[in-house]
Short mmCIF file of C-alpha atoms and ligand atoms in Angstrom, two decimals:
data_model
loop_
_atom_site.label_atom_id
_atom_site.label_comp_id
_atom_site.label_asym_id
_atom_site.label_seq_id
_atom_site.Cartn_x
_atom_site.Cartn_y
_atom_site.Cartn_z
CA UNK A 1 -211.88 86.64 -82.85
CA UNK A 2 -209.14 87.39 -80.34
CA UNK A 3 -209.23 89.31 -77.06
CA UNK A 4 -206.44 90.84 -75.02
CA UNK A 5 -206.12 92.56 -71.67
CA UNK A 6 -203.78 95.48 -70.97
CA UNK A 7 -203.08 98.17 -68.42
CA UNK A 8 -203.73 101.70 -69.68
CA UNK A 9 -201.83 104.86 -68.71
CA UNK A 10 -204.17 105.45 -65.73
CA UNK A 11 -203.43 101.97 -64.34
CA UNK A 12 -206.86 100.61 -65.30
CA UNK A 13 -207.09 97.09 -66.75
CA UNK A 14 -208.77 97.20 -70.17
CA UNK A 15 -210.00 94.56 -72.59
CA UNK A 16 -209.82 94.85 -76.35
CA UNK A 17 -210.62 92.99 -79.50
CA UNK A 18 -207.53 92.14 -81.58
CA UNK A 19 -207.58 92.34 -85.37
CA UNK A 20 -204.36 92.15 -87.39
CA UNK A 21 -202.19 93.44 -84.54
CA UNK A 22 -204.56 96.34 -83.82
CA UNK A 23 -206.46 96.40 -80.54
CA UNK A 24 -209.96 97.87 -80.50
CA UNK A 25 -210.85 98.91 -76.93
CA UNK A 26 -214.13 97.53 -75.59
CA UNK A 27 -216.53 99.63 -73.53
CA UNK A 28 -216.72 97.53 -70.38
CA UNK A 29 -215.29 98.61 -67.06
CA UNK A 30 -213.39 96.15 -64.91
CA UNK A 31 -215.04 95.84 -61.46
CA UNK A 32 -214.02 93.41 -58.70
CA UNK A 33 -217.37 91.56 -58.91
CA UNK A 34 -217.52 91.59 -62.71
CA UNK A 35 -214.07 91.66 -64.30
CA UNK A 36 -214.51 92.66 -67.93
CA UNK A 37 -212.68 89.74 -69.56
CA UNK A 38 -214.65 87.11 -67.64
CA UNK A 39 -217.92 88.94 -68.27
CA UNK A 40 -217.23 88.53 -71.99
CA UNK A 41 -215.87 84.97 -71.78
CA UNK A 42 -218.81 83.80 -69.68
CA UNK A 43 -221.46 85.41 -71.90
CA UNK A 44 -223.78 83.14 -73.86
CA UNK A 45 -222.07 84.15 -77.10
CA UNK A 46 -218.68 85.74 -76.26
CA UNK A 47 -217.86 86.86 -79.85
CA UNK A 48 -221.23 88.55 -80.35
CA UNK A 49 -221.07 90.18 -76.92
CA UNK A 50 -217.52 91.47 -77.56
CA UNK A 51 -218.60 92.97 -80.92
CA UNK A 52 -221.48 94.75 -79.17
CA UNK A 53 -218.98 96.42 -76.80
CA UNK A 54 -216.78 97.96 -79.50
CA UNK A 55 -216.13 101.54 -78.49
CA UNK A 56 -217.34 104.13 -80.99
CA UNK A 57 -215.02 106.81 -79.57
CA UNK A 58 -211.68 105.08 -78.74
CA UNK A 59 -209.14 104.69 -81.55
CA UNK A 60 -207.44 101.35 -82.18
CA UNK A 61 -203.97 100.86 -80.71
CA UNK A 62 -201.07 98.76 -81.98
CA UNK A 63 -200.68 95.67 -79.80
CA UNK A 64 -196.88 96.17 -79.53
CA UNK A 65 -197.42 99.53 -77.84
CA UNK A 66 -199.56 98.10 -75.04
CA UNK A 67 -198.52 96.83 -71.67
CA UNK A 68 -200.26 93.48 -72.01
CA UNK A 69 -201.55 91.66 -68.92
CA UNK A 70 -202.02 87.90 -68.69
CA UNK A 71 -205.46 87.18 -70.21
CA UNK A 72 -207.03 86.01 -66.95
CA UNK A 73 -209.14 87.51 -64.12
CA UNK A 74 -209.92 85.22 -61.16
CA UNK A 75 -209.78 81.80 -62.82
CA UNK A 76 -207.72 79.04 -61.22
CA UNK A 77 -205.05 77.55 -63.48
CA UNK A 78 -204.80 73.75 -63.55
CA UNK A 79 -202.56 71.52 -65.64
CA UNK A 80 -202.65 68.05 -67.14
CA UNK A 81 -199.45 66.01 -67.23
CA UNK A 82 -198.03 63.14 -69.26
CA UNK A 83 -200.50 63.61 -72.10
CA UNK A 84 -197.81 63.25 -74.81
CA UNK A 85 -195.44 60.29 -75.22
CA UNK A 86 -192.44 62.67 -75.21
CA UNK A 87 -193.39 63.79 -71.71
CA UNK A 88 -193.93 60.22 -70.47
CA UNK A 89 -190.45 59.18 -71.70
CA UNK A 90 -188.75 62.23 -70.15
CA UNK A 91 -190.45 61.72 -66.78
CA UNK A 92 -189.50 58.04 -66.72
CA UNK A 93 -185.85 58.92 -67.32
CA UNK A 94 -185.69 61.67 -64.73
CA UNK A 95 -187.46 59.81 -61.95
CA UNK A 96 -185.86 56.28 -61.85
CA UNK A 97 -187.69 54.72 -58.86
CA UNK A 98 -191.03 56.29 -59.76
CA UNK A 99 -190.88 55.55 -63.52
CA UNK A 100 -193.73 53.05 -63.23
CA UNK A 101 -196.16 55.76 -62.09
CA UNK A 102 -195.57 57.81 -65.25
CA UNK A 103 -196.02 54.73 -67.40
CA UNK A 104 -199.28 53.94 -65.64
CA UNK A 105 -200.69 57.46 -65.75
CA UNK A 106 -199.98 57.77 -69.49
CA UNK A 107 -202.20 54.77 -70.16
CA UNK A 108 -204.74 54.88 -67.31
CA UNK A 109 -208.26 56.22 -67.84
CA UNK A 110 -207.71 58.81 -65.06
CA UNK A 111 -205.28 61.54 -66.21
CA UNK A 112 -202.73 63.41 -64.14
CA UNK A 113 -204.27 66.77 -63.19
CA UNK A 114 -202.69 69.23 -60.80
CA UNK A 115 -203.30 72.74 -59.53
CA UNK A 116 -200.81 75.12 -61.16
CA UNK A 117 -201.51 78.72 -60.11
CA UNK A 118 -204.01 81.19 -58.76
CA UNK A 119 -204.62 84.02 -61.25
CA UNK A 120 -202.60 86.54 -59.25
CA UNK A 121 -199.41 84.48 -59.69
CA UNK A 122 -199.65 84.24 -63.48
CA UNK A 123 -197.01 86.11 -65.53
CA UNK A 124 -198.07 87.93 -68.70
CA UNK A 125 -196.47 88.45 -72.12
CA UNK A 126 -192.96 89.86 -71.89
CA UNK A 127 -192.83 89.22 -68.14
CA UNK A 128 -190.20 87.36 -66.15
CA UNK A 129 -190.72 83.65 -65.49
CA UNK A 130 -188.58 82.06 -62.83
CA UNK A 131 -186.26 79.17 -62.21
CA UNK A 132 -185.98 78.16 -58.57
CA UNK A 133 -182.80 78.92 -56.62
CA UNK A 134 -182.80 75.33 -55.34
CA UNK A 135 -183.07 73.75 -58.81
CA UNK A 136 -180.20 72.93 -61.15
CA UNK A 137 -182.40 71.51 -63.91
CA UNK A 138 -185.32 73.66 -65.04
CA UNK A 139 -187.25 73.81 -68.30
CA UNK A 140 -190.22 75.59 -69.83
CA UNK A 141 -193.21 73.45 -70.85
CA UNK A 142 -195.04 74.97 -73.81
CA UNK A 143 -198.70 74.00 -73.61
CA UNK A 144 -202.00 74.83 -75.26
CA UNK A 145 -204.15 76.40 -72.53
CA UNK A 146 -207.92 75.93 -72.69
CA UNK A 147 -210.19 78.53 -71.14
CA UNK A 148 -213.45 77.26 -69.67
CA UNK A 149 -216.42 79.14 -68.25
CA UNK A 150 -218.02 78.11 -64.93
CA UNK A 151 -220.11 75.48 -66.79
CA UNK A 152 -216.83 74.05 -68.13
CA UNK A 153 -217.73 75.07 -71.67
CA UNK A 154 -214.57 75.68 -73.77
CA UNK A 155 -214.72 79.38 -74.61
CA UNK A 156 -211.19 80.05 -75.80
CA UNK A 157 -207.52 79.15 -76.04
CA UNK A 158 -204.25 80.80 -75.13
CA UNK A 159 -200.59 79.83 -74.73
CA UNK A 160 -199.32 78.50 -71.42
CA UNK A 161 -195.87 77.90 -69.99
CA UNK A 162 -195.77 75.30 -67.19
CA UNK A 163 -192.25 76.10 -65.86
CA UNK A 164 -190.87 73.00 -64.14
CA UNK A 165 -187.91 72.00 -61.98
CA UNK A 166 -187.08 68.56 -63.39
CA UNK A 167 -184.55 67.66 -60.69
CA UNK A 168 -187.03 68.32 -57.87
CA UNK A 169 -189.84 66.48 -59.68
CA UNK A 170 -187.47 63.58 -60.50
CA UNK A 171 -186.14 63.21 -56.95
CA UNK A 172 -189.53 62.20 -55.59
CA UNK A 173 -193.01 62.49 -57.15
CA UNK A 174 -194.28 63.83 -53.83
CA UNK A 175 -192.20 66.96 -54.55
CA UNK A 176 -194.27 67.71 -57.65
CA UNK A 177 -196.04 70.74 -56.13
CA UNK A 178 -192.65 72.31 -55.31
CA UNK A 179 -191.33 71.54 -58.79
CA UNK A 180 -194.38 73.12 -60.42
CA UNK A 181 -195.91 75.78 -58.13
CA UNK A 182 -193.80 78.79 -57.18
CA UNK A 183 -193.57 82.49 -58.04
CA UNK A 184 -193.07 82.98 -61.76
CA UNK A 185 -193.80 79.35 -62.66
CA UNK A 186 -196.78 80.00 -64.92
CA UNK A 187 -197.12 82.34 -67.89
CA UNK A 188 -200.16 82.89 -70.12
CA UNK A 189 -200.85 85.01 -73.19
CA UNK A 190 -200.53 87.02 -75.29
CA UNK A 191 -204.20 86.88 -76.34
CA UNK A 192 -207.24 84.62 -76.12
CA UNK A 193 -208.53 83.14 -79.34
CA UNK A 194 -212.25 82.55 -78.90
CA UNK A 195 -213.24 78.94 -79.54
CA UNK A 196 -215.04 79.43 -82.89
CA UNK A 197 -211.89 81.07 -84.36
CA UNK A 198 -209.47 78.30 -83.38
CA UNK A 199 -208.22 76.02 -86.19
CA UNK A 200 -209.02 72.29 -85.85
CA UNK A 201 -206.83 71.05 -82.99
CA UNK A 202 -204.98 68.29 -84.91
CA UNK A 203 -203.63 71.06 -87.17
CA UNK A 204 -202.40 73.14 -84.25
CA UNK A 205 -198.61 73.28 -83.98
CA UNK A 206 -196.71 74.11 -80.81
CA UNK A 207 -193.19 75.49 -81.24
CA UNK A 208 -190.67 76.25 -78.51
CA UNK A 209 -187.54 78.34 -79.10
CA UNK A 210 -185.05 79.24 -76.38
CA UNK A 211 -182.44 81.93 -77.03
CA UNK A 212 -179.34 82.69 -74.97
CA UNK A 213 -177.35 85.84 -75.70
CA UNK A 214 -178.93 86.06 -79.15
CA UNK A 215 -178.23 82.39 -80.03
CA UNK A 216 -180.89 79.69 -80.35
CA UNK A 217 -179.99 77.00 -77.81
CA UNK A 218 -183.14 74.92 -78.23
CA UNK A 219 -185.82 74.62 -80.88
CA UNK A 220 -188.54 71.98 -80.89
CA UNK A 221 -192.04 71.44 -82.17
CA UNK A 222 -195.04 69.15 -81.98
CA UNK A 223 -198.70 69.14 -82.97
CA UNK A 224 -201.80 68.68 -80.88
CA UNK A 225 -202.51 65.56 -82.99
CA UNK A 226 -199.79 63.85 -80.89
CA UNK A 227 -201.75 64.26 -77.65
CA UNK A 228 -202.97 60.93 -76.29
CA UNK A 229 -206.15 62.31 -74.72
CA UNK A 230 -208.87 64.66 -75.90
CA UNK A 231 -209.33 68.04 -74.27
CA UNK A 232 -212.98 67.19 -73.54
CA UNK A 233 -211.80 64.10 -71.64
CA UNK A 234 -209.38 66.18 -69.53
CA UNK A 235 -212.06 68.75 -68.72
CA UNK A 236 -214.57 66.11 -67.78
CA UNK A 237 -212.10 64.62 -65.25
CA UNK A 238 -211.27 68.09 -63.94
CA UNK A 239 -214.94 68.85 -63.30
CA UNK A 240 -215.84 65.49 -61.73
CA UNK A 241 -215.94 66.69 -58.14
CA UNK A 242 -214.73 70.30 -58.43
CA UNK A 243 -216.62 73.45 -59.36
CA UNK A 244 -215.06 76.60 -60.77
CA UNK A 245 -217.29 79.61 -60.06
CA UNK A 246 -214.79 81.94 -61.77
CA UNK A 247 -214.03 79.57 -64.64
CA UNK A 248 -210.77 77.68 -65.09
CA UNK A 249 -207.75 77.62 -67.39
CA UNK A 250 -206.36 74.16 -68.12
CA UNK A 251 -202.84 73.64 -69.49
CA UNK A 252 -203.04 70.47 -71.58
CA UNK A 253 -199.53 69.06 -71.12
CA UNK A 254 -196.25 69.33 -72.97
CA UNK A 255 -195.17 67.43 -76.06
CA UNK A 256 -191.79 69.19 -76.18
CA UNK A 257 -189.02 68.46 -73.70
CA UNK A 258 -185.48 69.77 -74.28
CA UNK A 259 -182.67 67.16 -74.05
CA UNK A 260 -181.76 65.96 -70.55
CA UNK A 261 -178.52 67.98 -70.48
CA UNK A 262 -180.39 71.24 -71.05
CA UNK A 263 -181.31 73.63 -68.26
CA UNK A 264 -182.58 77.20 -68.42
CA UNK A 265 -180.33 80.04 -67.33
CA UNK A 266 -181.14 83.58 -66.17
CA UNK A 267 -181.81 85.97 -69.10
CA UNK A 268 -182.75 83.16 -71.50
CA UNK A 269 -185.57 84.21 -73.80
CA UNK A 270 -188.43 81.71 -74.18
CA UNK A 271 -190.70 81.91 -77.23
CA UNK A 272 -193.75 79.68 -77.48
CA UNK A 273 -195.73 79.79 -80.68
CA UNK A 274 -199.12 78.11 -81.12
CA UNK A 275 -201.08 78.08 -84.38
CA UNK A 276 -204.21 80.18 -84.14
CA UNK A 277 -203.10 82.03 -81.00
CA UNK A 278 -199.71 83.70 -81.64
CA UNK A 279 -196.45 83.88 -79.76
CA UNK A 280 -195.74 84.22 -76.04
CA UNK A 281 -192.29 85.59 -75.09
CA UNK A 282 -190.85 85.62 -71.57
CA UNK A 283 -187.46 86.24 -70.00
CA UNK A 284 -186.02 83.88 -67.39
CA UNK A 285 -184.90 85.09 -64.00
CA UNK A 286 -183.56 83.53 -60.80
CA UNK A 287 -183.86 85.48 -57.56
CA UNK A 288 -180.54 85.85 -55.80
O1 LIG B 1 -195.84 64.63 -63.81
C1 LIG B 1 -195.24 65.54 -64.20
C2 LIG B 1 -195.82 66.69 -64.91
C3 LIG B 1 -195.92 66.49 -66.36
C4 LIG B 1 -196.30 67.71 -67.10
O2 LIG B 1 -196.43 68.80 -66.58
C5 LIG B 1 -196.52 67.61 -68.54
O3 LIG B 1 -196.48 66.51 -69.11
O4 LIG B 1 -196.75 68.65 -69.17
MG1 LIG B 2 -196.65 70.46 -68.05
#
C-alpha cells in the first residue's frame, strides 16, 4: 500500500491511499497536534488503519492532477553517508587531506550520520531543489529514505535527494553542514510505500537521470544490495542517544555519484527512480 499527501483547492493538506495512479482520499483531518499522515504511520498497523479511513463519499483522483506535498509532517530528516563504496571513493578523491576519514568511516562500526533537514525545509515532488550560489560543484544524491515511527520501527519508504555541494564538502570536512544543509537541499516523495508492500531490499534498484534542455547528461544506477551496512544497523546507531517524538526519516546514503567533471546547472531536471516506490522529479534552481 502507498500513501501520498497533497494540498486540495481549499489549501488543506490531505492524505490519500494510492492505487494504480489513483488517489483515494482518506477521512482524517490534519490538525497541528495530530497531522494525518503521522497518525496513520504511527498507528499499530498503518495499512489496516489507512483502509479503515477510506472515504465513502469522495471520488478517487488521478495522482498527476494533484499538487503533491512532500510525504512528511514534523519528522526530522537525517542522513547516513559513505554507505556505498562508490561514495567512499568519490569522497576520497574530492577531499585530498581528509581522505583517510572517509576510508575509516566506510569500515568502522560507527557509521556517518548527520542531520539533514527539518520537515519544513523539505521540497516535494515537482518542486525546486537548489544549488548554492557559493558552490561550483553540486550534485544530487539519490537515496532510499526510510520512515520510522517514534519507536524507530520502520513503517515505510520513500525517495530522497540529499543535494550536496562537493567542492565545499571537499575543501574541509568541517564544512559538511554547509555543503549539505541549506534551503532546497532535501527533496522527498512522491509517495510512501508502507513497509509490508516494499520488495526485498537487495532487489531494490536506484536510478538517477539528469536532463538538461531535453538531453540526458547523466544516467546511473545501483541496487540496495551494494550497501555495506544494513538499514537496521543505521537506525540502531541513530537511536542510541537520540529520541524522535515525531518520528524520523533517514536517507540511507548514495551509491550513485556522477563523474567528477559533472556539476548541476539551473533548470536541470533530476529524476530518481526507486523500485517499489516510484519516481521523484525535481527542477534545479540557483538563487541570484
Ligand atoms: O561525508 C559525506 C556525505 C556522504 C553522503 O551523503 C553519502 O554517501 O550519501
Ligand atoms: Mg548522501
